[in-house]
Short mmCIF file of C-alpha atoms and ligand atoms in Angstrom, two decimals:
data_model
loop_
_atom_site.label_atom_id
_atom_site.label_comp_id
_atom_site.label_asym_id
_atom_site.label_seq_id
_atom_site.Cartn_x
_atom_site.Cartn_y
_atom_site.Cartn_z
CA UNK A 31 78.89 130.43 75.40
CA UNK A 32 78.28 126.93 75.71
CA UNK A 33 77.79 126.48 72.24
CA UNK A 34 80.22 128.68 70.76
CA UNK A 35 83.15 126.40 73.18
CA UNK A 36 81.57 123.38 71.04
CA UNK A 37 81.44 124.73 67.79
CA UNK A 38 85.41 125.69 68.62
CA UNK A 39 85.90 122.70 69.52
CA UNK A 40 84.11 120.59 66.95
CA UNK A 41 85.96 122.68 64.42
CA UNK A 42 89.46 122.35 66.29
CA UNK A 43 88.73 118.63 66.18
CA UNK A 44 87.74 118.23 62.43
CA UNK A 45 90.59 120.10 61.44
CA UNK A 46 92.87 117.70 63.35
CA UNK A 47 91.53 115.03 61.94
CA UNK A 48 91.82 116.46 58.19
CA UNK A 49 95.23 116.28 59.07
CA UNK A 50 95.42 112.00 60.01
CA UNK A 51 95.92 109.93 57.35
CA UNK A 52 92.43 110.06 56.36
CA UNK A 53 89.17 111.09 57.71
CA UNK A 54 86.76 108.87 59.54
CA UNK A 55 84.67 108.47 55.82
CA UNK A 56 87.89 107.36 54.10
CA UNK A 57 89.18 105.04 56.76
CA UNK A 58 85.73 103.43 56.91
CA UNK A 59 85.65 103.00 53.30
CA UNK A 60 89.44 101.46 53.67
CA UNK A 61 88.55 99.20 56.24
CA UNK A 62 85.39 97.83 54.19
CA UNK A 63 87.46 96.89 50.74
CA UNK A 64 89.08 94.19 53.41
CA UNK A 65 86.05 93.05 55.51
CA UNK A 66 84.25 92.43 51.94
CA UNK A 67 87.01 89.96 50.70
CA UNK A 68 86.36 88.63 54.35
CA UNK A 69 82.75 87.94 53.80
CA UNK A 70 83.53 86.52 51.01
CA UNK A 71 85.55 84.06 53.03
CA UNK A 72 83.44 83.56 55.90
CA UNK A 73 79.96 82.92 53.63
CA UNK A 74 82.31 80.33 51.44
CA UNK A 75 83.47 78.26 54.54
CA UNK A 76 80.02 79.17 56.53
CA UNK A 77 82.94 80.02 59.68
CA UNK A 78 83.26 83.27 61.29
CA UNK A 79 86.64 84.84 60.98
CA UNK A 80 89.10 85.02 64.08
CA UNK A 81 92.74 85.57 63.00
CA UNK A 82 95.08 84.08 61.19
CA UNK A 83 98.16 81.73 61.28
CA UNK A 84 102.36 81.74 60.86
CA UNK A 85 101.59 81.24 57.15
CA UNK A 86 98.90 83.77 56.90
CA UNK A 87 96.27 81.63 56.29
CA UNK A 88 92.70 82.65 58.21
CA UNK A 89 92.00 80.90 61.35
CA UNK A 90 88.46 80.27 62.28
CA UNK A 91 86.58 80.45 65.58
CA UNK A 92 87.08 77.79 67.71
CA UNK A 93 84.86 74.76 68.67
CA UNK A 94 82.30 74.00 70.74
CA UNK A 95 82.11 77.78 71.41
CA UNK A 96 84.44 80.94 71.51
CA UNK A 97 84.44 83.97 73.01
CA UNK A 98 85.44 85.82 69.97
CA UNK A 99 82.73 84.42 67.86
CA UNK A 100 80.20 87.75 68.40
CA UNK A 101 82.76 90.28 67.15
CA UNK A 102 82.51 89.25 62.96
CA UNK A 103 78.60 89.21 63.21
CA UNK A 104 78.72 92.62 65.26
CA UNK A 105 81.59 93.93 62.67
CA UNK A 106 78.69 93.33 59.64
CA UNK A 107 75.79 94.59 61.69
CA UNK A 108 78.12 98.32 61.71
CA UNK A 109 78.84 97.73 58.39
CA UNK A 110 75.26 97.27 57.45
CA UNK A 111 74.12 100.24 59.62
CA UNK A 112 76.77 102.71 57.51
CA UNK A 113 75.86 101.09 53.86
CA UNK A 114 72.43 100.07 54.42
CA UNK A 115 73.99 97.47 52.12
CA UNK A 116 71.52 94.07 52.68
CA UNK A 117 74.74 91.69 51.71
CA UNK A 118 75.76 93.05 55.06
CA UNK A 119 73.05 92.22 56.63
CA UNK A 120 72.47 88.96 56.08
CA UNK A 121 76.59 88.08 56.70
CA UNK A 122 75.76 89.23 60.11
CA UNK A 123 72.65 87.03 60.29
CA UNK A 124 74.73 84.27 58.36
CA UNK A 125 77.25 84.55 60.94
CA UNK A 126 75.25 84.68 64.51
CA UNK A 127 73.45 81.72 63.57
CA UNK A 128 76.66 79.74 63.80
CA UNK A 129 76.60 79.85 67.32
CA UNK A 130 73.08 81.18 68.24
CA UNK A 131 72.59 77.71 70.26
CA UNK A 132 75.18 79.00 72.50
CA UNK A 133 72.62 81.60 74.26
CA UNK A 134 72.05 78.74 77.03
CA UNK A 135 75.01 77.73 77.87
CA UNK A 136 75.89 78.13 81.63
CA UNK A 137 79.39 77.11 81.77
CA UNK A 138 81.08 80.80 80.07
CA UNK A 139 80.91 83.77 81.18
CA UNK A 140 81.43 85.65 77.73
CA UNK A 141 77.49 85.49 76.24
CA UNK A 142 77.83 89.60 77.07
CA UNK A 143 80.71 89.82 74.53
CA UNK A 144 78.85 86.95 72.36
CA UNK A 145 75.31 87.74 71.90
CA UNK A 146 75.52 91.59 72.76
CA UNK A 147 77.69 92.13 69.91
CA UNK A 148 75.75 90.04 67.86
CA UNK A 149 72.04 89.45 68.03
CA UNK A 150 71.97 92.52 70.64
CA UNK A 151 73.38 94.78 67.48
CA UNK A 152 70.58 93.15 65.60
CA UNK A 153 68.08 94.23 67.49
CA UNK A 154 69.41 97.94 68.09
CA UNK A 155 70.00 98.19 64.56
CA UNK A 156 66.83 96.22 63.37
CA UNK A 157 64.21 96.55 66.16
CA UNK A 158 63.17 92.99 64.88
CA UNK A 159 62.07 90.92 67.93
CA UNK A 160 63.30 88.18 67.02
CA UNK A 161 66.64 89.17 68.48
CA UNK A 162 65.48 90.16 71.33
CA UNK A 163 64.77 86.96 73.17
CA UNK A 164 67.98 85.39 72.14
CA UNK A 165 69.66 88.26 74.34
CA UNK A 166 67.38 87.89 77.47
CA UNK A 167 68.34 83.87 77.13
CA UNK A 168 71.73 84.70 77.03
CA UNK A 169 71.38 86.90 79.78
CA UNK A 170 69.15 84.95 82.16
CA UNK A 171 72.18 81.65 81.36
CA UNK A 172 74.70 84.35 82.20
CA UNK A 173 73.62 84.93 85.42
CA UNK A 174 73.51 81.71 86.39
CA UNK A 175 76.91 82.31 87.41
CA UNK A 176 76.27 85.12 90.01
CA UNK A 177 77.46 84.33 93.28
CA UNK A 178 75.72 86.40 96.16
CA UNK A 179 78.85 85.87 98.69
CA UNK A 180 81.25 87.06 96.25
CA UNK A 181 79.04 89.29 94.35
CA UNK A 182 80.44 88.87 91.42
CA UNK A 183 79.12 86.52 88.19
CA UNK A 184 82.51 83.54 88.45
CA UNK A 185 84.59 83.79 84.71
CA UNK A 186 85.93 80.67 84.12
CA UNK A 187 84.57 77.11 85.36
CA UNK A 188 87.38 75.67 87.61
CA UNK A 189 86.69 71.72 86.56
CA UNK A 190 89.59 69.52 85.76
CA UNK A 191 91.74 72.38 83.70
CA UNK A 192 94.28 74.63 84.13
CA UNK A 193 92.57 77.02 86.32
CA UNK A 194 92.25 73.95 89.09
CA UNK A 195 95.98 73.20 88.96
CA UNK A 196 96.35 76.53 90.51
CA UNK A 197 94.26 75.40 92.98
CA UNK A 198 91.15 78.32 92.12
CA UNK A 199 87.57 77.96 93.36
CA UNK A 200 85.73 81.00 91.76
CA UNK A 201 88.18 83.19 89.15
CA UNK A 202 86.74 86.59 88.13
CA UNK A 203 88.92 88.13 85.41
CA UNK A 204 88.62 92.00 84.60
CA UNK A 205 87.51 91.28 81.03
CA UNK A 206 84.22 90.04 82.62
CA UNK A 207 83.06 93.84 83.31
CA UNK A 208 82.50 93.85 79.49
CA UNK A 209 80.28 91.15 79.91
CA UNK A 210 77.68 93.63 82.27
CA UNK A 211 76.69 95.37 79.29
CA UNK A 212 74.53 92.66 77.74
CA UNK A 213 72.99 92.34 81.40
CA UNK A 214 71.98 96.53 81.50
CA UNK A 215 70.17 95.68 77.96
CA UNK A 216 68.51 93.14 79.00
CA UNK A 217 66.94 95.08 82.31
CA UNK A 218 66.40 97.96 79.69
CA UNK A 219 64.21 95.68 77.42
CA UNK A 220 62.35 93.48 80.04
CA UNK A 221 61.67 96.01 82.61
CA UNK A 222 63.17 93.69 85.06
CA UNK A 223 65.96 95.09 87.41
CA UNK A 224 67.30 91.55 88.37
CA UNK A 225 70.07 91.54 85.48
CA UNK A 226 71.32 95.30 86.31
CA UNK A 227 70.96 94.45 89.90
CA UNK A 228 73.55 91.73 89.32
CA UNK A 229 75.73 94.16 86.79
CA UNK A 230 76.16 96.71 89.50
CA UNK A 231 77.20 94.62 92.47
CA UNK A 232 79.62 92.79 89.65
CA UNK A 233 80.90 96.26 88.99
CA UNK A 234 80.95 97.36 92.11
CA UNK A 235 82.92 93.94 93.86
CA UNK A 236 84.92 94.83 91.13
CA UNK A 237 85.61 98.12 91.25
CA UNK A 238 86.47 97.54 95.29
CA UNK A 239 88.65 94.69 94.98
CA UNK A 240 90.06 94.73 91.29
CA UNK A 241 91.72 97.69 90.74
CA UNK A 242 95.58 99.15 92.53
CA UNK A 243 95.06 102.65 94.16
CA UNK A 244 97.23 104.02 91.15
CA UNK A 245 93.58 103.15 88.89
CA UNK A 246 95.99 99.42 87.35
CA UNK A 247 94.09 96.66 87.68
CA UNK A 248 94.92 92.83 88.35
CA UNK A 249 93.93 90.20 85.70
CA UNK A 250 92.42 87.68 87.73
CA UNK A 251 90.84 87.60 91.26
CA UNK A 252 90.30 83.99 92.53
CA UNK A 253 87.16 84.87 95.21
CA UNK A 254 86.07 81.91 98.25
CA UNK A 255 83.06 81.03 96.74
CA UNK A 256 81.72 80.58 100.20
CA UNK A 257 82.44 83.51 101.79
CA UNK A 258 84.05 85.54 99.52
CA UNK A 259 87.22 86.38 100.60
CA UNK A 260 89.99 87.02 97.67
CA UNK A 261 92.54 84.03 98.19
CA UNK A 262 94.44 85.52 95.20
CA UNK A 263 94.95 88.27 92.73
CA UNK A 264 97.16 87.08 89.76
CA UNK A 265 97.56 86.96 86.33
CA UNK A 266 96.50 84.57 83.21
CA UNK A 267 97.63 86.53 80.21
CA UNK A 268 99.62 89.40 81.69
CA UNK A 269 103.41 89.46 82.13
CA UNK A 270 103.21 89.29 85.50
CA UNK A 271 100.68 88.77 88.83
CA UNK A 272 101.65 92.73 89.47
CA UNK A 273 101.44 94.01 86.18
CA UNK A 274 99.28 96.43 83.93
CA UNK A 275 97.87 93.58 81.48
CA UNK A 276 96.80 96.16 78.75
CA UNK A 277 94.01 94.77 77.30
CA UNK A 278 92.40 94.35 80.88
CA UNK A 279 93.14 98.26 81.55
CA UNK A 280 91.38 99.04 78.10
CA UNK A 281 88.13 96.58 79.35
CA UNK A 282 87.98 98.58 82.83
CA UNK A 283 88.43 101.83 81.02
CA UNK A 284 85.70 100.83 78.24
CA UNK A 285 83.26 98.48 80.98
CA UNK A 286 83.39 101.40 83.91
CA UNK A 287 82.11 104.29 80.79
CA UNK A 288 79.78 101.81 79.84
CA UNK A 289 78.43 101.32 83.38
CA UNK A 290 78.01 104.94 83.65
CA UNK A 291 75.37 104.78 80.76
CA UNK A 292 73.33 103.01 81.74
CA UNK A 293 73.48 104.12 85.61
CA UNK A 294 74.33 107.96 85.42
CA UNK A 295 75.89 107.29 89.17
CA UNK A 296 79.06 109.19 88.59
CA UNK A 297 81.33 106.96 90.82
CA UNK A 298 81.81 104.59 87.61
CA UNK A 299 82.73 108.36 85.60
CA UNK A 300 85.03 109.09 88.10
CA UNK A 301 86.83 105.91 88.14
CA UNK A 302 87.13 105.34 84.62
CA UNK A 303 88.61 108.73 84.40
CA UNK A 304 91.71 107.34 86.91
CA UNK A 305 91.45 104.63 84.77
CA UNK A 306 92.47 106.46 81.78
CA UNK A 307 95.01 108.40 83.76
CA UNK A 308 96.78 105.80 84.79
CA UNK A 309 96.84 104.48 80.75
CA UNK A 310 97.70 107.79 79.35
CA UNK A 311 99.89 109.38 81.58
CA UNK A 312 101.89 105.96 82.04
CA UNK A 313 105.83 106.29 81.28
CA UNK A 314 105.45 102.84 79.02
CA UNK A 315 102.53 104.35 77.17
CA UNK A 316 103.88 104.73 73.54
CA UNK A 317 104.10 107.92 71.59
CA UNK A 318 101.74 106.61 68.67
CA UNK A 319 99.13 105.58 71.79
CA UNK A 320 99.07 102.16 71.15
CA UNK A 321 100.12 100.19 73.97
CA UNK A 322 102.42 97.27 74.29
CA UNK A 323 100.86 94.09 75.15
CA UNK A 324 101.52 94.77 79.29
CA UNK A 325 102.23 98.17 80.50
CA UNK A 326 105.48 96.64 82.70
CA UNK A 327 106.46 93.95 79.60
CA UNK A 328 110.22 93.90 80.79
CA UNK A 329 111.65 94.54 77.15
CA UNK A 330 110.23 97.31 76.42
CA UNK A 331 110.33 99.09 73.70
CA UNK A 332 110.99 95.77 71.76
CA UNK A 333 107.97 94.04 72.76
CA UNK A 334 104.81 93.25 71.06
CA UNK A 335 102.27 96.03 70.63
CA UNK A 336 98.09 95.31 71.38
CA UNK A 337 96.14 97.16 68.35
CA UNK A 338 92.92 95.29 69.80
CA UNK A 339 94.08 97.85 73.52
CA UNK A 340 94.55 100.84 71.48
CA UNK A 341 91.31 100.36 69.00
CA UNK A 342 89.31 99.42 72.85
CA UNK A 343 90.46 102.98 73.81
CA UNK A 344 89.77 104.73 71.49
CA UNK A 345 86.60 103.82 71.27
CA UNK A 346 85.82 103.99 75.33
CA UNK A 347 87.41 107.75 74.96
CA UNK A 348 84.99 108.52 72.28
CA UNK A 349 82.34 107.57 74.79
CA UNK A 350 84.10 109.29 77.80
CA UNK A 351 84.44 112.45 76.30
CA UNK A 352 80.98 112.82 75.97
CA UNK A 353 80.71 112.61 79.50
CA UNK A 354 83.24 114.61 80.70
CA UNK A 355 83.39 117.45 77.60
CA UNK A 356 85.64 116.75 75.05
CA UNK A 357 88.85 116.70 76.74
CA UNK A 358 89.67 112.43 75.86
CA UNK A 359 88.53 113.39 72.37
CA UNK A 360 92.19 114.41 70.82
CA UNK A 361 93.51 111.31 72.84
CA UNK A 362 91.58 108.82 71.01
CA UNK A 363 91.87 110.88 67.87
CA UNK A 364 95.58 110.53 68.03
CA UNK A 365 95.24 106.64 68.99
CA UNK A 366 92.96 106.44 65.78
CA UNK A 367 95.46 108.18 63.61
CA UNK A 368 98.33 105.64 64.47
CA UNK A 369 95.56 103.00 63.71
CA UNK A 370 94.54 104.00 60.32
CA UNK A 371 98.20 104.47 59.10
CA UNK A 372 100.46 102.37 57.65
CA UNK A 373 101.99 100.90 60.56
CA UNK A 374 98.77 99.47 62.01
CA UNK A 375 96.42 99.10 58.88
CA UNK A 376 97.62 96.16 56.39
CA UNK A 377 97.36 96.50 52.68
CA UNK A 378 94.64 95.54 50.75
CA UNK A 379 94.55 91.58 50.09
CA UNK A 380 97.24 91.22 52.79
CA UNK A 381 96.80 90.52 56.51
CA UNK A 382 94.03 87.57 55.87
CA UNK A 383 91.98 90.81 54.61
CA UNK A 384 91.15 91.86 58.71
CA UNK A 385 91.75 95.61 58.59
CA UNK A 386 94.55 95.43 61.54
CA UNK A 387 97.55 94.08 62.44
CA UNK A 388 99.69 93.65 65.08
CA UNK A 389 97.24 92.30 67.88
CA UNK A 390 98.12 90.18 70.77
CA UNK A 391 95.74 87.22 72.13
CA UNK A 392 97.93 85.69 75.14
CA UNK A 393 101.90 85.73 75.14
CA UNK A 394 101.97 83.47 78.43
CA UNK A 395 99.98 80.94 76.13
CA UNK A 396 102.28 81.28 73.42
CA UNK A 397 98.69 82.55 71.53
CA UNK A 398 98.18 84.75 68.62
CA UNK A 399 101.12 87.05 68.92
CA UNK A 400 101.50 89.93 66.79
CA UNK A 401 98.65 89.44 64.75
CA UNK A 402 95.48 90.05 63.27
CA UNK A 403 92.22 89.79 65.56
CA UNK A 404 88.45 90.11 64.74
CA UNK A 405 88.12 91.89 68.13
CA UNK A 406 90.61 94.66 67.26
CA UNK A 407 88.60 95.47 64.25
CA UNK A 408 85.38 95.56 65.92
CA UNK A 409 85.87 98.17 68.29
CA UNK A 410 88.23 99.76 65.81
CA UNK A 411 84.93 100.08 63.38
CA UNK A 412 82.74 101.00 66.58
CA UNK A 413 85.83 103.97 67.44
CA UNK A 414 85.22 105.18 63.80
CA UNK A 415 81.41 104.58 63.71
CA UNK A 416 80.85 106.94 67.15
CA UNK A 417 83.19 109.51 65.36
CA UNK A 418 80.94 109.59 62.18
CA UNK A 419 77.79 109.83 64.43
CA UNK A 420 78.83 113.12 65.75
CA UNK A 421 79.96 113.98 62.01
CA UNK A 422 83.61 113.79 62.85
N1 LIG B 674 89.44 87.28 77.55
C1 LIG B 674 89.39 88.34 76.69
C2 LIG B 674 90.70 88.86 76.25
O1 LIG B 674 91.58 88.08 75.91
O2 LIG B 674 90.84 90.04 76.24
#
């Protein structure tokens, strides 16, 4: 019975998707005529891709480090896993050795997003050891920044910068549940349980102090660092302190599936699940299922939409559904769909040749608004990649 509801369903599914634009072939093979023209680019000025600027020309990572700078390498390594093409292969390597002198550094909380994406791709992909102690360095500098009274690993350093001015002592921002991942990996390859001992109490501070009982969460918790009491929930990119910053509801969605994984305790299934109800059943989320930038952005519907939130969603409801039978799967289908046409995929030789457009960074900074970003094409390629794993 079991496997006749599948079969339905597989078939139900691939018929749906027939009907997109494209199917999950085709829009890989799309999205790859751009990211090779972008190769091109990044092995000419030895930089790794991050946007672009007002007069379309590409933008560059940014110095000494950026959080962004894993996503290119981690975009090649799924290209070179599809094509078994070696130009891929060694773009990705090109790439991660940019910044692979970043594994030590204490003072950023984003080596999960960095190094998993990059050398911890590698080494799934590869099994070549050589990857594999870059990611436990990055992981043992990570956790560094674990605090046992707050129980959570701090975000950003609070020195003389805009995160003192507002008077913070130990900020933990939502997007830093992504960050866990590279910390289950590395407990999975060293047999050591300190690094997921440290991602579930992160998770789990998180989960308790993070989220609204309606499943929204708040951007930024500033924590006591010595006793850990919350002296503030607010917002850094959001619209406001009480809003539904989207791409932090896509991280929780996408970190709490993810902790599931590698835990099996079905808390973290059950609350990414409110997690996603809260997204999808939201009256602000749009008809094509890509969000706008904040769930509660007061213009609405003329305000910037977030491809890098809808491409993060579908992905993490790829992932959910095979937790929780199917029933995401036609959500992030749809979400896909809007992706791959028109409206979200640029032309060939346009759109600094990323495959997306119409990303947001940070509209409170005045950042990267309403364009391409090399993060909304990653987990757009991972979204498609999971679909053409299970032959969808
Ligand atoms: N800090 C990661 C983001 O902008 O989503």
């Amino acid at each position: 019975m079991k496997i006749i509801k599948s079969t339905i369903l597989l078939l139900s599914l691939t018929v749906l998707n027939c009907k997109s634009p494209g199917t999950t072939e085709a829009r890989l093979e799309k999205s790859e005529q751009q990211l090779t023209a972008l190769r091109t680019l990044s092995i000419q000025e030895k930089k790794i891709p991050r946007s672009i600027d007002k007069n379309g020309k590409n933008i560059w990572t940014r110095q000494p480090y950026d959080w962004t700078e894993g996503f290119w390498p981690g975009t090649c390594w799924m290209q070179y896993e599809r094509t078994q093409d070696e130009k891929w292969k060694e773009a990705a390597i090109a790439a991660q050795n940019l910044f692979i002198h970043h594994k030590d550094l204490t003072n950023d909380h984003d080596l999960g997003f960095i190094f998993n994406n990059s050398f911890g791709k590698a080494y799934r992909i590869t099994g070549e050891e050589k990857y594999k102690q870059v990611l436990i360095d990055a992981a043992n500098a990570l956790i560094t920044r674990f605090n046992k009274n707050v129980g959570c690993v701090q975000s950003w350093d609070v020195v003389d910068n805009w995160q003192s001015k507002r008077g913070w002592k130990f900020p933990v921002i939502v997007d830093n549940l992504m960050n866990l991942e590279m910390l289950f990996e590395a407990s999975e390859i060293t047999g050591n349980n300190r690094y997921r001992e440290i991602a579930i109490t992160h998770a789990n501070t998180t989960m308790q102090n993070h989220f609204r009982p309606d499943g929204s969460s708040y951007h930024v918790l500033d924590y006591n660092p010595e006793t850990g009491a919350i002296s503030a929930k607010v917002t850094a990119q959001g619209y406001s302190d009480e809003s539904a910053w989207s791409r932090g509801q896509a991280w929780g969605l996408y970190a709490y599936i993810m902790c599931y994984r590698y835990t099996k305790d079905k808390k973290y299934l059950d609350f990414a699940e409110k997690i996603a109800t809260f997204i999808l059943n939201h009256p602000n989320y749009p008809e094509d299922g890509v969000p706008y930038w904040d769930f509660n952005a007061p213009n609405i519907p003329d305000e910037p939409r977030d491809a890098s939130s809808g491409a993060i969603i579908a992905s993490a409801l790829i992932e959910l559904s095979d937790y929780t039978g199917d029933r995401y799967m036609q959500q992030a289908l749809h979400i896909l769909d809007s992706l791959a046409g028109s409206a979200y995929t640029a032309k060939e030789g346009e759109n600094g040749h990323f495959v997306l457009m119409h990303s947001v960074g940070s509209i409170p900074h005045g950042n990267e608004i309403d364009v391409p970003i090399n993060y909304a094409d990653y987990y757009y390629i991972e979204a498609l990649s999971r679909l053409r794993e299970k032959g969808l």
